[in-house]
Amino acid sequence: MRTAVLTGTFDPVTAAEITAARKLLQEHNLDGVWLCPIGEGILSLQERQRLLAMAVKPWRHLHTGRPDVVPVMEMDITDRADEERVRAGEFLRAAQGIRRELAVSGYYLEQVVDACCKPRRAAHSRSVAEVCRKLAHAHHLDEKLAWQAGMLHDVTKKWDDDTSRRVVECYYPEMLCYSPKVWHSYTAPVFLKQVLGIRDRKLLHAVECHTLGNGNADLDRILYIADKCEPLRGYDVSAQMNTSMVSLKEGAQMVYDESRRYILETEGFDVKSTGPDTENTVG
Ligand SMILES: [Fe+2]
Ligand SMILES: [Fe+2]
């Protein structure tokens, strides 16, 4: 039996690496190819092995781990640049069988945020994610989903106005009347769906509503509160947080009222009059 062992970091395994393995199988007339993760990675060896098993499932002659017989060849096929692009958010470059799992599991979200955001924004996102997790825990809600929403809510904040306008024009034309500062709430769900393959409606809706505070679901409120109350913002939000730990509805209302008052005082306009959907938005 002619076998080969192909090692790599597989952090995660990419479509190109699977193609390389299949090509070797054919070119060397092998009976089977075993893919084996090695070295340090963002994910543990076990997690990478699990993803590899999902990636090779459609291919009868591809396996994970090591064969029982001595292989006729062993080589490293790591495509570092390609793996890095996946970790930066190009999930479509990952092996087909794991794309969905990457989106659902929340793997590499910190790397995606680091790649898409400036350092200060990335730090804010991590901080929001932790507050989201804390609030979800207090209310017996999905902590992982809340953390993911916090991590990703500002992922398109760096986009320039022209790019954002084109996306908003296409997917949310009714939001063009709002300030460009609001648009990232609407470009982010498009990016999350189309680039990362995220389909969770609760998460996408919470991201959509995080600037205007116009969502009434638990996760909408958690993200809205966490975005305004994360500790790096540097102001005293203990009253809002204490209330939010007991009631998300009352907490979100408090944050909304405070934010409205602040914008009126500092920027001279009432957020209730900035768009058609802001009336009675929270509560
Ligand atoms: Fe934001
Ligand atoms: Fe934010």
mmCIF file of C-alpha atoms and ligand atoms in Angstrom:
data_model
loop_
_atom_site.group_PDB
_atom_site.id
_atom_site.type_symbol
_atom_site.label_atom_id
_atom_site.label_comp_id
_atom_site.label_asym_id
_atom_site.label_seq_id
_atom_site.Cartn_x
_atom_site.Cartn_y
_atom_site.Cartn_z
ATOM 1 C CA MET A 1 0.000 0.000 0.000
ATOM 2 C CA ARG A 2 1.480 3.302 -1.114
ATOM 3 C CA THR A 3 0.745 6.101 1.333
ATOM 4 C CA ALA A 4 1.995 9.611 2.021
ATOM 5 C CA VAL A 5 1.952 11.815 5.090
ATOM 6 C CA LEU A 6 1.495 15.504 4.461
ATOM 7 C CA THR A 7 2.205 17.682 7.455
ATOM 8 C CA GLY A 8 1.303 21.329 7.908
ATOM 9 C CA THR A 9 0.178 23.823 10.478
ATOM 10 C CA PHE A 10 -3.331 23.607 8.985
ATOM 11 C CA ASP A 11 -4.333 26.608 11.074
ATOM 12 C CA PRO A 12 -6.799 26.176 9.488
ATOM 13 C CA VAL A 13 -6.547 23.836 6.493
ATOM 14 C CA THR A 14 -7.201 25.767 3.293
ATOM 15 C CA ALA A 15 -8.854 24.816 0.016
ATOM 16 C CA ALA A 16 -5.455 25.151 -1.703
ATOM 17 C CA GLU A 17 -3.867 22.684 0.744
ATOM 18 C CA ILE A 18 -6.607 20.121 0.091
ATOM 19 C CA THR A 19 -6.095 20.621 -3.656
ATOM 20 C CA ALA A 20 -2.322 20.086 -3.193
ATOM 21 C CA ALA A 21 -2.981 16.851 -1.285
ATOM 22 C CA ARG A 22 -5.309 15.536 -3.999
ATOM 23 C CA LYS A 23 -2.805 16.445 -6.689
ATOM 24 C CA LEU A 24 -0.029 14.496 -4.911
ATOM 25 C CA LEU A 25 -2.356 11.524 -4.525
ATOM 26 C CA GLN A 26 -2.899 11.397 -8.287
ATOM 27 C CA GLU A 27 0.608 12.290 -9.453
ATOM 28 C CA HIS A 28 2.284 9.618 -7.269
ATOM 29 C CA ASN A 29 -0.406 7.038 -7.749
ATOM 30 C CA LEU A 30 -0.944 6.711 -3.993
ATOM 31 C CA ASP A 31 -3.547 4.600 -2.230
ATOM 32 C CA GLY A 32 -4.060 7.169 0.482
ATOM 33 C CA VAL A 33 -2.793 10.484 1.819
ATOM 34 C CA TRP A 34 -2.758 11.281 5.532
ATOM 35 C CA LEU A 35 -2.856 14.921 6.625
ATOM 36 C CA CYS A 36 -1.251 15.597 9.964
ATOM 37 C CA PRO A 37 -1.248 18.947 11.810
ATOM 38 C CA ILE A 38 2.035 19.962 13.419
ATOM 39 C CA GLY A 39 3.578 22.931 15.241
ATOM 40 C CA GLU A 40 2.109 25.852 17.111
ATOM 41 C CA GLY A 41 -1.103 27.473 15.976
ATOM 42 C CA ILE A 42 -3.858 29.805 17.089
ATOM 43 C CA LEU A 43 -6.001 26.692 17.452
ATOM 44 C CA SER A 44 -4.853 23.655 19.425
ATOM 45 C CA LEU A 45 -3.632 20.557 17.582
ATOM 46 C CA GLN A 46 -6.859 18.807 18.585
ATOM 47 C CA GLU A 47 -9.031 21.561 17.137
ATOM 48 C CA ARG A 48 -6.996 21.620 13.911
ATOM 49 C CA GLN A 49 -7.248 17.856 13.680
ATOM 50 C CA ARG A 50 -11.023 18.095 14.123
ATOM 51 C CA LEU A 51 -11.308 20.678 11.353
ATOM 52 C CA LEU A 52 -9.041 18.554 9.120
ATOM 53 C CA ALA A 53 -11.322 15.560 9.626
ATOM 54 C CA MET A 54 -14.266 17.681 8.430
ATOM 55 C CA ALA A 55 -12.256 18.990 5.477
ATOM 56 C CA VAL A 56 -11.189 15.553 4.162
ATOM 57 C CA LYS A 57 -14.575 13.905 4.665
ATOM 58 C CA PRO A 58 -15.694 14.288 1.008
ATOM 59 C CA TRP A 59 -12.464 12.686 -0.292
ATOM 60 C CA ARG A 60 -12.269 8.896 0.031
ATOM 61 C CA HIS A 61 -8.457 8.694 -0.158
ATOM 62 C CA LEU A 62 -7.682 11.570 2.177
ATOM 63 C CA HIS A 63 -7.357 10.862 5.909
ATOM 64 C CA THR A 64 -6.111 12.552 9.045
ATOM 65 C CA GLY A 65 -3.372 11.462 11.408
ATOM 66 C CA ARG A 66 -0.846 8.807 10.342
ATOM 67 C CA PRO A 67 -1.239 5.522 8.419
ATOM 68 C CA ASP A 68 -0.456 2.101 9.948
ATOM 69 C CA VAL A 69 2.092 1.394 7.201
ATOM 70 C CA VAL A 70 5.372 3.207 6.511
ATOM 71 C CA PRO A 71 4.610 6.024 4.061
ATOM 72 C CA VAL A 72 6.490 6.291 0.772
ATOM 73 C CA MET A 73 6.801 10.006 1.252
ATOM 74 C CA GLU A 74 6.400 12.626 3.946
ATOM 75 C CA MET A 75 6.451 16.349 3.282
ATOM 76 C CA ASP A 76 5.244 19.665 4.641
ATOM 77 C CA ILE A 77 2.613 21.413 2.525
ATOM 78 C CA THR A 78 1.879 24.413 4.778
ATOM 79 C CA ASP A 79 0.695 27.408 2.748
ATOM 80 C CA ARG A 80 1.399 30.058 5.370
ATOM 81 C CA ALA A 81 0.239 33.053 3.337
ATOM 82 C CA ASP A 82 -3.048 31.355 2.463
ATOM 83 C CA GLU A 83 -3.714 30.274 6.055
ATOM 84 C CA GLU A 84 -3.003 33.814 7.219
ATOM 85 C CA ARG A 85 -5.518 35.204 4.742
ATOM 86 C CA VAL A 86 -8.168 32.852 6.113
ATOM 87 C CA ARG A 87 -7.372 33.949 9.666
ATOM 88 C CA ALA A 88 -7.710 37.574 8.549
ATOM 89 C CA GLY A 89 -11.288 36.906 7.489
ATOM 90 C CA GLU A 90 -11.134 35.368 4.009
ATOM 91 C CA PHE A 91 -13.054 32.307 5.159
ATOM 92 C CA LEU A 92 -13.877 31.412 1.544
ATOM 93 C CA ARG A 93 -10.230 30.386 1.136
ATOM 94 C CA ALA A 94 -10.605 27.761 3.871
ATOM 95 C CA ALA A 95 -11.276 24.143 2.883
ATOM 96 C CA GLN A 96 -14.898 23.949 1.820
ATOM 97 C CA GLY A 97 -15.921 21.484 4.506
ATOM 98 C CA ILE A 98 -14.908 23.780 7.368
ATOM 99 C CA ARG A 99 -16.154 27.190 6.191
ATOM 100 C CA ARG A 100 -19.457 26.868 7.953
ATOM 101 C CA GLU A 101 -17.791 25.580 11.098
ATOM 102 C CA LEU A 102 -15.439 28.571 11.177
ATOM 103 C CA ALA A 103 -18.411 30.934 10.988
ATOM 104 C CA VAL A 104 -20.429 29.104 13.643
ATOM 105 C CA SER A 105 -17.647 28.310 16.090
ATOM 106 C CA GLY A 106 -16.231 31.817 16.271
ATOM 107 C CA TYR A 107 -12.700 30.629 15.484
ATOM 108 C CA TYR A 108 -10.175 33.334 14.538
ATOM 109 C CA LEU A 109 -12.558 36.212 15.318
ATOM 110 C CA GLU A 110 -9.856 38.056 17.246
ATOM 111 C CA GLN A 111 -7.521 37.748 14.243
ATOM 112 C CA VAL A 112 -10.298 38.941 11.921
ATOM 113 C CA VAL A 113 -10.904 41.980 14.134
ATOM 114 C CA ASP A 114 -7.158 42.727 14.321
ATOM 115 C CA ALA A 115 -6.971 42.559 10.527
ATOM 116 C CA CYS A 116 -10.061 44.714 9.920
ATOM 117 C CA CYS A 117 -9.767 47.325 12.677
ATOM 118 C CA LYS A 118 -7.248 49.847 13.952
ATOM 119 C CA PRO A 119 -5.651 48.776 17.272
ATOM 120 C CA ARG A 120 -7.839 51.094 19.362
ATOM 121 C CA ARG A 121 -11.004 49.816 17.714
ATOM 122 C CA ALA A 122 -9.849 46.209 18.137
ATOM 123 C CA ALA A 123 -9.240 46.830 21.867
ATOM 124 C CA HIS A 124 -12.713 48.411 22.135
ATOM 125 C CA SER A 125 -14.238 45.379 20.382
ATOM 126 C CA ARG A 126 -12.575 42.951 22.813
ATOM 127 C CA SER A 127 -13.767 45.061 25.714
ATOM 128 C CA VAL A 128 -17.341 45.170 24.365
ATOM 129 C CA ALA A 129 -17.208 41.395 23.839
ATOM 130 C CA GLU A 130 -16.317 40.839 27.499
ATOM 131 C CA VAL A 131 -19.148 43.080 28.722
ATOM 132 C CA CYS A 132 -21.530 41.249 26.341
ATOM 133 C CA ARG A 133 -20.427 37.934 27.823
ATOM 134 C CA LYS A 134 -20.927 39.255 31.375
ATOM 135 C CA LEU A 135 -24.449 40.516 30.616
ATOM 136 C CA ALA A 136 -25.382 37.289 28.812
ATOM 137 C CA HIS A 137 -24.156 35.296 31.811
ATOM 138 C CA ALA A 138 -26.209 37.417 34.219
ATOM 139 C CA HIS A 139 -29.352 36.806 32.156
ATOM 140 C CA HIS A 140 -28.699 33.110 31.389
ATOM 141 C CA LEU A 141 -28.326 33.804 27.663
ATOM 142 C CA ASP A 142 -25.873 32.469 25.072
ATOM 143 C CA GLU A 143 -22.521 33.847 26.264
ATOM 144 C CA LYS A 144 -20.574 32.687 23.205
ATOM 145 C CA LEU A 145 -22.982 34.349 20.787
ATOM 146 C CA ALA A 146 -22.943 37.552 22.854
ATOM 147 C CA TRP A 147 -19.126 37.543 22.851
ATOM 148 C CA GLN A 148 -19.081 37.058 19.065
ATOM 149 C CA ALA A 149 -21.516 39.954 18.536
ATOM 150 C CA GLY A 150 -19.315 42.185 20.688
ATOM 151 C CA MET A 151 -16.156 41.202 18.834
ATOM 152 C CA LEU A 152 -17.653 41.809 15.389
ATOM 153 C CA HIS A 153 -19.960 44.807 15.822
ATOM 154 C CA ASP A 154 -17.492 47.428 14.490
ATOM 155 C CA VAL A 155 -15.724 45.231 11.947
ATOM 156 C CA THR A 156 -16.437 47.620 9.026
ATOM 157 C CA LYS A 157 -15.984 50.860 10.968
ATOM 158 C CA LYS A 158 -12.709 51.554 9.107
ATOM 159 C CA TRP A 159 -14.388 51.564 5.676
ATOM 160 C CA ASP A 160 -14.397 54.900 3.890
ATOM 161 C CA ASP A 161 -17.703 56.679 3.292
ATOM 162 C CA ASP A 162 -17.771 55.936 -0.453
ATOM 163 C CA THR A 163 -17.421 52.183 0.047
ATOM 164 C CA SER A 164 -19.964 52.216 2.861
ATOM 165 C CA ARG A 165 -22.393 54.316 0.808
ATOM 166 C CA ARG A 166 -22.262 51.824 -2.078
ATOM 167 C CA VAL A 167 -23.092 48.915 0.255
ATOM 168 C CA VAL A 168 -25.818 50.813 2.148
ATOM 169 C CA GLU A 169 -27.314 52.003 -1.158
ATOM 170 C CA CYS A 170 -27.532 48.400 -2.323
ATOM 171 C CA TYR A 171 -28.733 46.616 0.830
ATOM 172 C CA TYR A 172 -30.246 49.285 3.113
ATOM 173 C CA PRO A 173 -31.204 52.253 0.887
ATOM 174 C CA GLU A 174 -33.570 53.520 3.583
ATOM 175 C CA MET A 175 -30.550 54.144 5.840
ATOM 176 C CA LEU A 176 -28.832 56.574 3.463
ATOM 177 C CA CYS A 177 -30.644 59.449 5.190
ATOM 178 C CA TYR A 178 -28.700 58.733 8.384
ATOM 179 C CA SER A 179 -25.259 60.082 9.220
ATOM 180 C CA PRO A 180 -22.352 58.060 7.719
ATOM 181 C CA LYS A 181 -21.401 57.363 11.361
ATOM 182 C CA VAL A 182 -24.394 55.018 11.523
ATOM 183 C CA TRP A 183 -23.631 53.152 8.293
ATOM 184 C CA HIS A 184 -21.109 50.713 9.760
ATOM 185 C CA SER A 185 -24.003 49.078 11.645
ATOM 186 C CA TYR A 186 -25.436 48.134 8.263
ATOM 187 C CA THR A 187 -22.258 47.387 6.310
ATOM 188 C CA ALA A 188 -21.076 45.006 9.053
ATOM 189 C CA PRO A 189 -23.920 42.455 8.660
ATOM 190 C CA VAL A 190 -23.315 42.404 4.895
ATOM 191 C CA PHE A 191 -19.606 41.736 5.474
ATOM 192 C CA LEU A 192 -20.343 39.120 8.144
ATOM 193 C CA LYS A 193 -22.762 37.265 5.874
ATOM 194 C CA GLN A 194 -20.871 37.515 2.601
ATOM 195 C CA VAL A 195 -17.257 37.223 3.748
ATOM 196 C CA LEU A 196 -17.364 35.234 6.980
ATOM 197 C CA GLY A 197 -20.491 33.262 6.133
ATOM 198 C CA ILE A 198 -22.191 34.129 9.435
ATOM 199 C CA ARG A 199 -25.893 33.355 9.276
ATOM 200 C CA ASP A 200 -27.013 33.743 12.879
ATOM 201 C CA ARG A 201 -29.961 36.134 12.660
ATOM 202 C CA LYS A 202 -29.793 37.203 16.297
ATOM 203 C CA LEU A 203 -26.159 38.205 15.939
ATOM 204 C CA LEU A 204 -26.695 40.005 12.622
ATOM 205 C CA HIS A 205 -29.712 41.893 13.968
ATOM 206 C CA ALA A 206 -27.870 42.954 17.108
ATOM 207 C CA VAL A 207 -25.022 44.343 14.989
ATOM 208 C CA GLU A 208 -27.550 46.190 12.806
ATOM 209 C CA CYS A 209 -29.132 47.870 15.820
ATOM 210 C CA HIS A 210 -26.033 48.659 17.871
ATOM 211 C CA THR A 211 -25.679 52.326 16.928
ATOM 212 C CA LEU A 212 -29.268 53.540 16.986
ATOM 213 C CA GLY A 213 -30.377 51.264 19.812
ATOM 214 C CA ASN A 214 -33.455 50.364 17.810
ATOM 215 C CA GLY A 215 -33.593 46.681 18.668
ATOM 216 C CA ASN A 216 -35.788 44.986 21.222
ATOM 217 C CA ALA A 217 -34.308 41.478 21.405
ATOM 218 C CA ASP A 218 -32.113 40.504 24.357
ATOM 219 C CA LEU A 219 -28.958 40.335 22.253
ATOM 220 C CA ASP A 220 -29.751 43.705 20.620
ATOM 221 C CA ARG A 221 -29.909 45.271 24.068
ATOM 222 C CA ILE A 222 -26.824 43.468 25.367
ATOM 223 C CA LEU A 223 -24.700 44.743 22.488
ATOM 224 C CA TYR A 224 -26.130 48.261 22.654
ATOM 225 C CA ILE A 225 -25.445 48.499 26.395
ATOM 226 C CA ALA A 226 -21.985 46.896 26.173
ATOM 227 C CA ASP A 227 -20.918 49.187 23.317
ATOM 228 C CA LYS A 228 -21.643 52.274 25.421
ATOM 229 C CA CYS A 229 -20.583 50.869 28.813
ATOM 230 C CA GLU A 230 -17.346 49.012 28.087
ATOM 231 C CA PRO A 231 -14.629 50.107 30.556
ATOM 232 C CA LEU A 232 -12.188 51.524 27.956
ATOM 233 C CA ARG A 233 -14.633 54.374 27.298
ATOM 234 C CA GLY A 234 -13.446 55.697 30.636
ATOM 235 C CA TYR A 235 -16.596 57.170 32.142
ATOM 236 C CA ASP A 236 -18.675 56.073 35.080
ATOM 237 C CA VAL A 237 -21.365 53.712 33.864
ATOM 238 C CA SER A 238 -21.899 51.855 37.124
ATOM 239 C CA ALA A 239 -25.566 52.914 37.366
ATOM 240 C CA GLN A 240 -26.323 51.717 33.808
ATOM 241 C CA MET A 241 -24.434 48.467 34.341
ATOM 242 C CA ASN A 242 -26.083 47.763 37.702
ATOM 243 C CA THR A 243 -29.504 48.275 36.161
ATOM 244 C CA SER A 244 -28.598 46.211 33.079
ATOM 245 C CA MET A 245 -27.496 43.277 35.211
ATOM 246 C CA VAL A 246 -31.064 43.148 36.549
ATOM 247 C CA SER A 247 -33.092 44.288 33.526
ATOM 248 C CA LEU A 248 -31.783 44.569 29.961
ATOM 249 C CA LYS A 249 -34.826 46.590 28.934
ATOM 250 C CA GLU A 250 -34.367 49.206 31.658
ATOM 251 C CA GLY A 251 -30.599 49.213 31.210
ATOM 252 C CA ALA A 252 -30.883 49.812 27.479
ATOM 253 C CA GLN A 253 -33.378 52.616 28.076
ATOM 254 C CA MET A 254 -31.018 54.273 30.566
ATOM 255 C CA VAL A 255 -28.114 54.039 28.135
ATOM 256 C CA TYR A 256 -30.284 55.383 25.333
ATOM 257 C CA ASP A 257 -31.504 58.343 27.398
ATOM 258 C CA GLU A 258 -27.983 59.162 28.551
ATOM 259 C CA SER A 259 -26.583 58.902 25.046
ATOM 260 C CA ARG A 260 -29.365 61.108 23.657
ATOM 261 C CA ARG A 261 -28.727 63.732 26.344
ATOM 262 C CA TYR A 262 -24.947 63.645 25.670
ATOM 263 C CA ILE A 263 -25.343 64.054 21.900
ATOM 264 C CA LEU A 264 -27.808 66.904 22.387
ATOM 265 C CA GLU A 265 -25.372 68.687 24.723
ATOM 266 C CA THR A 266 -22.165 68.104 22.760
ATOM 267 C CA GLU A 267 -23.314 68.043 19.150
ATOM 268 C CA GLY A 268 -26.474 70.109 19.415
ATOM 269 C CA PHE A 269 -28.966 67.730 17.851
ATOM 270 C CA ASP A 270 -31.517 65.260 19.100
ATOM 271 C CA VAL A 271 -30.901 61.705 17.890
ATOM 272 C CA LYS A 272 -34.637 61.160 17.885
ATOM 273 C CA SER A 273 -34.846 63.476 14.919
ATOM 274 C CA THR A 274 -31.967 61.974 12.891
ATOM 275 C CA GLY A 275 -33.983 59.352 11.063
ATOM 276 C CA PRO A 276 -37.366 57.799 10.524
ATOM 277 C CA ASP A 277 -36.966 54.811 12.855
ATOM 278 C CA THR A 278 -35.623 56.291 16.043
ATOM 279 C CA GLU A 279 -38.912 57.151 17.716
ATOM 280 C CA ASN A 280 -39.573 54.921 20.745
ATOM 281 C CA THR A 281 -36.564 52.886 19.801
ATOM 282 C CA VAL A 282 -35.641 51.313 23.111
ATOM 283 C CA GLY A 283 -37.968 49.905 25.643
HETATM 284 FE FE FE B 1 -20.234 50.949 16.275
HETATM 285 FE FE FE B 2 -18.411 50.025 19.138
#
